[in-house]
Amino acid sequence: MLAVSLSLAASLAAAQEHHDRAPSDPFTLKPLAGNVYALYGRGGNVGFYVGPDAVVVVDSQFKDLAPGIVAKIKSVTDKPIKYLVNTHHHGDHVGGNEVFRQFAVIIAHDNVRTRMLASPAEILRDFPARVEAARKAGNEPQAKQLAEQIDWAKSVKVEEIPAPVLTFDSELRIHVGDERIQVWHTPPSHTDGDSVVYFEKANVLHMGDNFFNKVIPFIDVAHGGSVKGYLVALDKVIGKVPASVTIIPGHGEVTDLAGLKAFRGYIADVLETARKARAAGTSKDDFVKTVDLPAYKDFSGYPDRFKANAAAAYDEAP
Ligand SMILES: [Zn+2]
């Protein structure tokens, strides 16, 4: 069981190295308003709300960090952790589910469960070629690790995958004490299963990976993500929350509505640049080779992910 769960966490994490980072303290706690906290770690940012009789957590990072996350929450309150919301299926946001599901109901959009349950089939489809490539490159440890994933995928049972057990298709509300927690699925953006979580009374919004603050986003087109959808999703959320909202992004520092709008500006600029290139008859190859948005060069991840964002925008541009 342990090997199985490590395997899942590793497989999801391996596919998500772009999200990884290593701050000096993987459990940095930041109290926000109305008993809502942000918790920064190695993976996606965690948020949690402490109610009079229950704690609600948003995202679970990696399995190896989950016990530390739980300990950090316990340092704030002795109330039981009853609910975990996953903003999407990526390994740096659901990796700790294995730990949380022992005491919490895991909630997410339908597609989060679907994607997590599809993971073994994806591994069986994609990993044999990667094992081959690793062997050819002389990287035996990696080949061995990938081969272990294949073994796991062959034998794992559906109930062993720590997927959400309570799923929804558009929105859902969690009521704890006098706080109302809105979970809104957004149009396809980072993936096709994203949700944002709004703590109404506290006026704190957890955006999941619909928002990378001063970080170039990963747009997971292979799992239903969309650049245009990002813009629609951001506008939808921006239209629903007050200007005074405090925002926890999926990655990067806690910020405000101006911070979120700056990220929206980036997405809009990428799309507009791609649209202009298409209108000018520039080929995709030439566009991707030459495209540059110097205004966003100080965003972390620019050298790694900007061109991929631009290519996706070109594919979607009218
Ligand atoms: Zn993600």
XYZ file of C-alpha atoms and ligand atoms in Angstrom:
319
model
C 0.000 0.000 0.000
C 2.794 2.377 0.896
C 4.690 1.526 -2.273
C 1.523 1.959 -4.278
C 0.728 5.375 -2.891
C 4.310 6.579 -3.170
C 4.182 5.389 -6.713
C 1.135 7.465 -7.515
C 2.555 10.546 -5.851
C 5.834 10.050 -7.670
C 4.171 9.523 -11.010
C 2.018 12.589 -10.694
C 4.918 14.602 -9.310
C 7.236 13.429 -12.082
C 4.827 14.837 -14.623
C 4.673 18.095 -12.715
C 8.258 19.081 -12.085
C 7.510 22.513 -13.532
C 5.498 23.286 -10.406
C 8.223 22.321 -8.033
C 10.246 24.723 -5.986
C 12.267 24.507 -2.807
C 11.813 27.371 -0.369
C 13.947 27.234 2.760
C 10.891 26.444 4.919
C 8.382 24.180 3.178
C 5.751 25.004 5.840
C 5.583 28.784 5.904
C 2.328 29.875 7.519
C 0.658 33.190 6.700
C -2.498 34.139 8.632
C -4.902 36.064 6.393
C -8.391 37.322 7.308
C -11.304 35.572 9.055
C -9.434 32.447 10.242
C -8.124 31.676 6.767
C -4.433 30.839 6.398
C -2.058 30.366 3.489
C 0.603 27.686 3.794
C 3.547 27.803 1.416
C 5.489 24.713 0.565
C 7.354 22.965 -2.179
C 4.279 22.407 -4.365
C 1.051 24.311 -4.887
C 0.028 26.766 -2.177
C -2.249 25.368 0.502
C -5.072 27.391 2.056
C -7.150 26.457 5.073
C -10.045 27.768 7.135
C -10.462 27.077 10.840
C -14.147 26.941 11.779
C -15.754 26.366 15.182
C -16.046 22.612 14.608
C -14.078 21.775 11.479
C -11.102 22.729 9.329
C -11.421 22.986 5.547
C -8.189 22.631 3.545
C -7.532 23.562 -0.083
C -4.945 21.350 -1.842
C -2.565 18.808 -0.331
C 0.805 19.330 -2.068
C 3.057 16.261 -2.076
C 2.654 13.101 -0.048
C 5.985 13.511 1.725
C 4.981 17.027 2.834
C 1.409 16.186 3.871
C 2.247 15.068 7.451
C 4.097 18.381 7.944
C 1.106 20.295 6.567
C -1.206 18.486 8.960
C 1.190 19.229 11.860
C 1.256 22.897 10.906
C -2.556 23.057 10.884
C -2.604 21.277 14.260
C -0.256 23.971 15.603
C -3.046 26.502 14.935
C -6.116 24.525 16.018
C -7.256 21.257 17.560
C -10.425 21.227 15.421
C -10.661 18.194 13.125
C -9.718 18.498 9.456
C -12.969 17.381 7.845
C -12.805 18.538 4.230
C -10.113 18.786 1.577
C -10.838 20.566 -1.702
C -8.541 19.796 -4.654
C -8.334 22.710 -7.113
C -7.198 20.328 -9.914
C -5.547 16.952 -10.479
C -1.831 17.829 -10.668
C 0.518 15.946 -8.368
C 1.736 19.061 -6.546
C -1.872 19.768 -5.437
C -3.229 16.247 -4.788
C -0.041 14.390 -3.789
C -0.983 14.550 -0.101
C -4.504 13.164 -0.633
C -3.348 9.747 0.560
C -2.718 11.259 4.006
C -5.778 13.531 4.145
C -8.275 10.877 3.057
C -7.729 9.045 6.329
C -9.763 11.751 8.096
C -11.184 14.181 5.491
C -13.783 14.053 2.731
C -12.001 14.953 -0.517
C -13.999 17.234 -2.813
C -13.273 18.367 -6.387
C -14.678 18.862 -9.853
C -15.698 15.654 -11.675
C -12.715 15.869 -14.026
C -10.225 15.783 -11.140
C -11.446 12.318 -10.216
C -11.586 11.272 -13.869
C -8.010 12.460 -14.497
C -6.640 10.794 -11.384
C -8.319 7.497 -12.204
C -6.957 7.726 -15.768
C -3.391 7.996 -14.455
C -2.564 4.241 -14.600
C -3.732 4.013 -18.230
C -1.637 7.059 -19.134
C 1.412 5.516 -17.503
C 0.890 2.238 -19.375
C 0.542 4.195 -22.625
C 3.414 6.684 -22.212
C 6.007 5.219 -19.896
C 7.355 2.248 -21.905
C 8.805 4.716 -24.462
C 10.250 6.797 -21.633
C 11.902 3.727 -20.068
C 13.422 2.988 -23.455
C 14.655 6.576 -23.828
C 16.126 6.616 -20.303
C 17.974 3.325 -20.978
C 19.323 4.685 -24.281
C 20.521 7.811 -22.476
C 22.270 5.597 -19.909
C 20.045 6.848 -17.085
C 19.433 3.530 -15.354
C 18.013 4.992 -12.082
C 15.358 6.880 -14.017
C 14.556 3.835 -16.159
C 14.133 1.810 -12.980
C 11.851 4.413 -11.406
C 9.689 4.575 -14.537
C 9.528 0.779 -14.713
C 8.269 0.734 -11.114
C 5.505 3.129 -12.129
C 4.496 0.724 -14.891
C 4.355 -2.130 -12.373
C 2.214 0.031 -10.104
C -0.119 0.991 -12.969
C -0.593 -2.672 -13.891
C -1.728 -3.678 -10.423
C -3.360 -0.634 -8.787
C -7.026 -0.897 -7.824
C -9.434 1.986 -8.239
C -9.998 2.301 -4.483
C -6.255 2.661 -3.909
C -6.106 5.902 -5.889
C -6.751 8.784 -3.447
C -9.114 10.609 -5.793
C -11.906 12.934 -4.623
C -14.953 11.011 -3.389
C -17.374 13.926 -3.558
C -17.441 15.528 -7.003
C -19.527 18.209 -8.665
C -19.958 19.664 -12.137
C -20.317 23.429 -11.715
C -20.263 24.685 -8.140
C -20.655 23.655 -4.560
C -20.826 25.332 -1.139
C -19.368 24.137 2.153
C -20.939 25.564 5.312
C -18.812 25.664 8.447
C -19.874 27.878 11.340
C -20.859 31.214 9.852
C -18.436 30.898 6.935
C -19.730 29.971 3.498
C -17.089 28.486 1.230
C -17.865 28.747 -2.460
C -16.196 26.233 -4.776
C -16.579 27.363 -8.374
C -15.512 25.268 -11.351
C -14.132 27.522 -14.068
C -14.107 27.064 -17.839
C -11.068 25.029 -19.042
C -7.941 27.041 -18.237
C -4.975 25.427 -16.467
C -6.686 22.024 -16.993
C -10.308 21.027 -17.627
C -10.982 20.385 -13.956
C -10.017 23.624 -12.218
C -11.914 25.150 -9.345
C -11.345 28.263 -7.287
C -12.391 28.469 -3.639
C -13.866 31.639 -2.155
C -14.159 32.058 1.616
C -17.008 34.538 1.547
C -16.998 35.996 5.049
C -13.203 36.119 5.280
C -13.099 37.549 1.748
C -10.199 35.312 0.756
C -9.970 33.578 -2.623
C -7.816 30.527 -3.368
C -7.280 30.483 -7.136
C -5.482 27.143 -7.538
C -3.444 27.135 -10.733
C -5.883 29.472 -12.442
C -3.421 32.016 -11.102
C 0.377 31.933 -11.015
C 1.477 35.152 -9.297
C 4.479 36.660 -11.118
C 5.131 33.181 -12.474
C 4.671 32.063 -16.088
C 1.888 29.456 -15.953
C 1.963 25.898 -17.150
C -1.063 25.443 -19.416
C -1.876 21.743 -19.521
C -3.347 21.509 -22.999
C -2.979 17.702 -22.974
C -5.428 17.637 -20.041
C -7.978 20.074 -21.403
C -6.219 23.359 -20.573
C -6.746 26.428 -22.763
C -5.183 29.881 -23.088
C -8.446 31.439 -24.216
C -10.231 29.568 -21.473
C -7.826 31.071 -18.955
C -9.013 34.525 -19.921
C -12.676 33.514 -19.662
C -12.049 31.848 -16.298
C -10.193 34.861 -14.905
C -12.882 37.286 -16.038
C -15.577 35.095 -14.550
C -13.858 34.997 -11.159
C -12.836 38.681 -11.189
C -16.494 39.558 -11.795
C -17.634 37.588 -8.745
C -15.409 38.883 -5.953
C -15.136 42.290 -4.263
C -12.226 44.603 -5.081
C -10.932 44.199 -1.517
C -10.420 40.417 -1.816
C -7.197 38.738 -0.609
C -5.937 36.151 -3.072
C -3.919 32.960 -2.651
C -2.514 31.940 -6.047
C -1.644 28.328 -6.920
C 1.988 29.411 -7.058
C 3.686 32.621 -5.928
C 2.946 35.043 -3.114
C -0.425 35.985 -1.624
C -1.719 39.116 -3.329
C -4.780 41.216 -4.149
C -7.081 41.846 -7.101
C -4.470 44.064 -8.790
C -2.051 41.103 -8.694
C -4.647 38.848 -10.307
C -5.383 41.452 -12.975
C -1.660 41.694 -13.791
C -1.695 37.956 -14.476
C -4.801 38.377 -16.622
C -2.820 41.024 -18.531
C -0.126 38.463 -19.269
C -2.625 35.926 -20.660
C -4.322 38.636 -22.744
C -0.952 39.803 -24.114
C 0.111 36.283 -25.100
C -3.181 35.767 -26.931
C -3.023 39.147 -28.650
C 0.578 38.568 -29.776
C -0.416 35.202 -31.272
C -3.479 36.706 -32.949
C -1.379 39.422 -34.586
C 1.178 36.893 -35.817
C -1.571 34.808 -37.370
C -3.145 37.875 -38.957
C 0.256 38.784 -40.436
C 0.575 35.279 -41.905
C 3.516 34.271 -39.705
C 3.960 30.498 -39.508
C 3.777 28.815 -36.120
C 7.452 27.836 -36.301
C 8.579 31.387 -37.048
C 6.269 32.788 -34.413
C 7.499 30.469 -31.667
C 11.144 31.053 -32.657
C 10.933 34.831 -32.469
C 8.160 35.594 -29.966
C 9.179 37.578 -26.910
C 7.272 39.601 -24.307
C 9.985 41.550 -22.479
C 7.458 43.000 -20.008
C 7.125 39.535 -18.422
C 10.784 38.490 -18.368
C 10.944 38.989 -14.616
C 8.175 36.403 -14.133
C 9.755 33.216 -12.857
C 9.706 30.379 -15.403
C 9.877 32.682 -18.434
C 12.704 30.741 -20.156
C 10.991 27.401 -19.459
C 7.323 27.980 -20.214
C 6.743 31.203 -22.128
C 7.270 29.671 -25.579
C 4.897 26.815 -24.757
C 2.239 29.353 -23.704
C 2.806 31.248 -26.960
C 2.552 28.070 -29.061
C -0.705 27.119 -27.359
C -2.032 30.643 -27.912
C -1.120 30.421 -31.613
C -3.047 27.153 -31.937
C -6.096 28.743 -30.353
C -5.915 32.186 -31.962
C -8.613 32.953 -34.556
Zn -1.165 22.600 -11.795
